[in-house]
CSV table of C-alpha atoms in Angstrom, one decimal:
chain,number,residue,atom,x,y,z
A,45,VAL,CA,108.1,92.6,130.8
A,46,GLY,CA,109.6,93.1,127.4
A,47,GLN,CA,111.9,95.0,125.3
A,48,LEU,CA,111.8,98.4,123.6
A,49,ARG,CA,113.3,98.8,120.3
A,50,LEU,CA,114.3,101.8,119.2
A,51,LYS,CA,114.9,103.6,115.9
A,52,VAL,CA,116.3,107.2,115.2
A,53,ILE,CA,115.4,108.4,111.7
A,54,ARG,CA,116.2,112.0,111.8
A,55,ALA,CA,115.4,115.5,112.8
A,56,HIS,CA,113.7,118.8,111.3
A,57,ASP,CA,114.4,122.5,112.2
A,58,LEU,CA,116.8,121.9,114.6
A,59,ARG,CA,118.3,125.2,116.5
A,60,ASN,CA,121.7,126.6,115.4
A,61,ALA,CA,123.8,126.6,119.0
A,62,ASP,CA,127.4,126.9,117.3
A,63,LEU,CA,128.7,130.1,116.7
A,64,GLY,CA,129.0,130.4,113.2
A,65,LEU,CA,131.8,131.8,112.7
A,66,LEU,CA,132.8,130.1,109.2
A,67,PRO,CA,129.9,129.8,106.8
A,68,GLY,CA,127.8,126.7,107.2
A,69,ASP,CA,128.9,126.3,110.8
A,70,VAL,CA,126.0,125.5,112.2
A,71,SER,CA,125.0,122.6,114.9
A,72,ASP,CA,126.7,118.9,115.1
A,73,PRO,CA,123.6,117.0,116.4
A,74,PHE,CA,123.2,113.6,118.1
A,75,VAL,CA,120.6,111.7,120.0
A,76,VAL,CA,121.0,110.7,123.5
A,77,ALA,CA,118.0,107.5,124.2
A,78,ARG,CA,117.8,106.9,127.8
A,79,LEU,CA,115.4,104.3,129.2
A,80,GLY,CA,116.3,104.0,133.5
A,81,SER,CA,119.9,103.6,133.6
A,82,GLN,CA,119.9,101.8,130.1
A,83,GLU,CA,121.6,104.7,127.5
A,84,PHE,CA,122.4,104.7,123.5
A,85,LYS,CA,123.7,107.2,121.5
A,86,THR,CA,123.6,108.0,117.5
A,87,SER,CA,126.5,109.4,115.3
A,88,VAL,CA,127.2,113.0,115.3
A,89,ILE,CA,126.3,114.7,112.0
A,90,SER,CA,128.3,117.2,111.3
A,91,ASN,CA,127.0,121.4,110.5
A,92,ASN,CA,123.2,119.9,110.0
A,93,LEU,CA,120.2,121.1,111.0
A,94,ASN,CA,118.0,118.7,109.9
A,95,PRO,CA,120.2,115.6,110.3
A,96,VAL,CA,119.6,111.9,108.9
A,97,TRP,CA,120.6,109.3,111.3
A,98,ASN,CA,118.7,106.1,109.9
A,99,SER,CA,120.4,104.5,113.2
A,100,PRO,CA,120.4,101.1,113.8
A,101,HIS,CA,118.2,99.6,116.1
A,102,PHE,CA,118.8,99.8,119.7
A,103,GLU,CA,116.7,97.9,122.1
A,104,PHE,CA,116.1,98.4,125.7
A,105,ASN,CA,115.0,96.0,128.5
A,106,VAL,CA,111.9,97.1,129.9
A,107,ALA,CA,111.4,96.5,133.7
A,108,GLU,CA,108.6,97.9,134.3
A,109,ASP,CA,105.4,99.5,131.6
A,110,ASP,CA,105.2,103.0,133.3
A,111,GLN,CA,108.9,103.5,132.2
A,112,GLN,CA,109.7,106.5,129.8
A,113,LEU,CA,111.6,106.8,127.0
A,114,THR,CA,113.6,110.0,126.7
A,115,LEU,CA,115.5,110.9,123.7
A,116,GLU,CA,117.5,114.3,123.6
A,117,VAL,CA,119.1,116.2,120.6
A,118,PHE,CA,122.6,117.7,121.5
A,119,ASN,CA,125.2,119.8,119.6
A,120,SER,CA,128.1,118.2,120.0
A,121,ASN,CA,130.8,120.7,121.6
A,122,GLN,CA,134.4,119.7,121.2
A,123,TRP,CA,135.7,122.2,124.0
A,124,HIS,CA,132.8,122.7,126.4
A,125,ALA,CA,129.9,120.7,127.3
A,126,ASP,CA,127.1,119.8,124.6
A,127,ASP,CA,124.2,122.4,124.3
A,128,SER,CA,120.5,120.2,124.2
A,129,LEU,CA,118.6,121.0,121.3
A,130,GLY,CA,115.5,119.4,122.7
A,131,PHE,CA,113.8,116.4,124.2
A,132,MET,CA,110.7,114.0,123.8
A,133,GLU,CA,109.6,111.6,126.0
A,134,VAL,CA,107.5,108.4,125.2
A,135,LEU,CA,106.0,106.5,128.1
A,136,VAL,CA,106.1,102.6,127.1
A,137,GLN,CA,102.9,102.2,128.4
A,138,ASN,CA,101.3,104.2,125.6
A,139,LEU,CA,102.7,102.1,122.9
A,140,GLU,CA,100.7,99.1,121.6
A,141,PRO,CA,102.6,95.6,122.2
A,142,ASN,CA,104.6,94.5,119.2
A,143,LYS,CA,103.6,97.3,116.5
A,144,VAL,CA,105.9,99.5,115.1
A,145,HIS,CA,105.2,103.3,115.8
A,146,LYS,CA,106.2,106.1,113.6
A,147,LEU,CA,106.5,109.2,115.5
A,148,VAL,CA,107.0,112.5,114.6
A,149,THR,CA,107.6,114.8,117.7
A,150,ARG,CA,108.0,118.3,118.2
A,151,LEU,CA,110.9,118.7,121.0
A,152,ASN,CA,110.7,120.6,124.2
A,153,GLU,CA,113.4,123.4,123.4
A,154,GLY,CA,113.3,124.5,127.0
A,155,GLY,CA,111.4,127.6,126.7
A,156,VAL,CA,113.9,128.8,124.3
A,157,VAL,CA,112.7,131.6,122.0
A,158,ARG,CA,113.7,130.8,118.2
A,159,THR,CA,113.8,134.2,116.0
A,160,ASP,CA,113.5,131.5,112.9
A,161,LYS,CA,110.3,131.0,114.4
A,162,LYS,CA,110.6,127.2,113.3
A,163,LEU,CA,109.4,123.7,115.5
A,164,ALA,CA,112.3,121.2,116.1
A,165,ARG,CA,110.8,117.8,115.7
A,166,LEU,CA,112.4,114.3,116.0
A,167,GLU,CA,111.4,111.1,113.9
A,168,VAL,CA,111.9,108.0,115.5
A,169,GLU,CA,110.1,104.5,115.0
A,170,VAL,CA,109.6,102.8,118.5
A,171,GLN,CA,108.3,99.3,118.6
A,172,ARG,CA,107.5,97.6,122.6
A,173,VAL,CA,107.9,93.8,122.3
A,174,ASP,CA,105.9,91.7,124.8
A,175,PRO,CA,106.1,87.7,123.9
A,176,ARG,CA,102.6,87.8,126.2
A,177,ALA,CA,100.8,90.3,123.6
A,178,PRO,CA,99.4,88.8,120.2
A,179,GLN,CA,101.6,89.6,117.2
A,180,HIS,CA,100.4,92.9,115.7
A,181,VAL,CA,99.5,92.2,112.0
A,182,ALA,CA,99.0,94.9,109.2
A,183,LYS,CA,95.1,94.5,108.7
A,184,THR,CA,95.7,96.1,105.0
A,185,ARG,CA,98.5,95.6,102.5
A,186,PRO,CA,99.7,97.9,99.8
A,187,ALA,CA,97.5,98.5,96.8
A,188,GLY,CA,98.4,96.9,93.6
A,189,THR,CA,100.3,93.7,95.4
A,190,ALA,CA,98.1,91.0,94.8
A,191,HIS,CA,98.3,92.0,91.2
A,192,THR,CA,101.9,92.4,91.1
A,193,GLN,CA,102.7,88.8,92.3
A,194,GLN,CA,100.2,87.7,89.6
A,195,LEU,CA,102.0,89.3,87.2
A,196,ALA,CA,105.7,87.6,88.5
A,197,LEU,CA,104.0,84.4,88.4
A,198,ALA,CA,102.6,84.8,84.8
A,199,LYS,CA,106.6,85.7,83.7
A,200,GLN,CA,107.8,82.9,85.5
A,201,GLY,CA,105.1,80.5,83.4
A,202,ARG,CA,103.5,79.8,86.3
A,203,PRO,CA,99.8,79.3,86.3
A,204,VAL,CA,97.9,82.3,87.9
A,205,PRO,CA,95.5,81.9,90.5
A,206,LEU,CA,91.6,82.9,89.4
A,207,PRO,CA,89.7,85.1,91.9
A,208,SER,CA,87.6,84.0,94.2
A,209,PHE,CA,83.9,84.0,93.9
A,210,HIS,CA,83.3,82.4,97.1
A,211,ASN,CA,80.0,83.6,98.9
A,212,MET,CA,78.8,85.7,95.6
A,213,GLY,CA,75.4,85.3,94.5
A,214,PRO,CA,74.1,84.3,90.9
A,215,GLU,CA,73.8,88.1,90.7
A,216,ALA,CA,77.3,89.2,90.3
A,217,PHE,CA,77.0,87.2,87.2
A,218,GLN,CA,74.5,89.0,85.6
A,219,ALA,CA,74.8,91.6,83.4
A,220,PRO,CA,72.8,94.8,84.3
A,221,PRO,CA,69.9,95.6,82.6
A,222,ARG,CA,69.4,97.4,79.6
A,223,GLN,CA,67.6,100.3,78.9
A,224,SER,CA,65.6,99.6,75.4
A,225,GLU,CA,64.3,103.0,74.9
A,226,LEU,CA,65.5,106.3,75.9
A,227,LYS,CA,62.1,107.7,74.9
A,228,LYS,CA,59.0,106.0,74.3
A,229,GLY,CA,58.9,104.6,70.8
A,230,VAL,CA,62.9,105.3,70.0
A,231,PRO,CA,65.1,102.5,70.4
A,232,ASP,CA,68.3,103.2,71.8
A,233,TYR,CA,71.3,102.7,68.9
A,234,GLY,CA,73.9,103.6,71.4
A,235,SER,CA,74.5,107.3,70.2
A,236,SER,CA,72.5,111.0,70.3
A,237,ALA,CA,73.9,110.9,66.5
A,238,SER,CA,72.0,107.9,65.3
A,239,ARG,CA,68.7,109.3,66.4
A,240,LEU,CA,68.9,112.6,64.2
């Protein structure tokens, strides 16, 4: 059916699952991403409850649209099994094809009651690549792009294209109507001080 491209960006407000015997000793998180039998892992970030991975893109082969991408955050442990800090799921069929979706989702922490009242979240970018679907084209461009391009052309000594007035009638080039009088019989000289 296609591919699923994933980039794990960061997590927010993760739970501390470490013993915390030393100051600053908190969870050492990493993310495991699974789709069917395929699995990818991010690097471990030591002692950080708000880790930033900015991982390389992980690419999954998608066999069927009803597949589910599972992302689970773990605390890395050296001496015993890694602790789950929460997970999120993304249904592949809910993703618009060929569009990058930026998701910031609250993690399911499995009913753990947190005394700090914070909500763990995971931020990812995911794209369902389907060669059969039309390519997604951004409908808007960043403000100022055309102006910036024109300035760059002018600095290079190249001609700057003029704006298009195509499909504009003659009213677009006419000056707005002038008010010749504010009060009957008193000409408008541009300021109230001149009328005194």
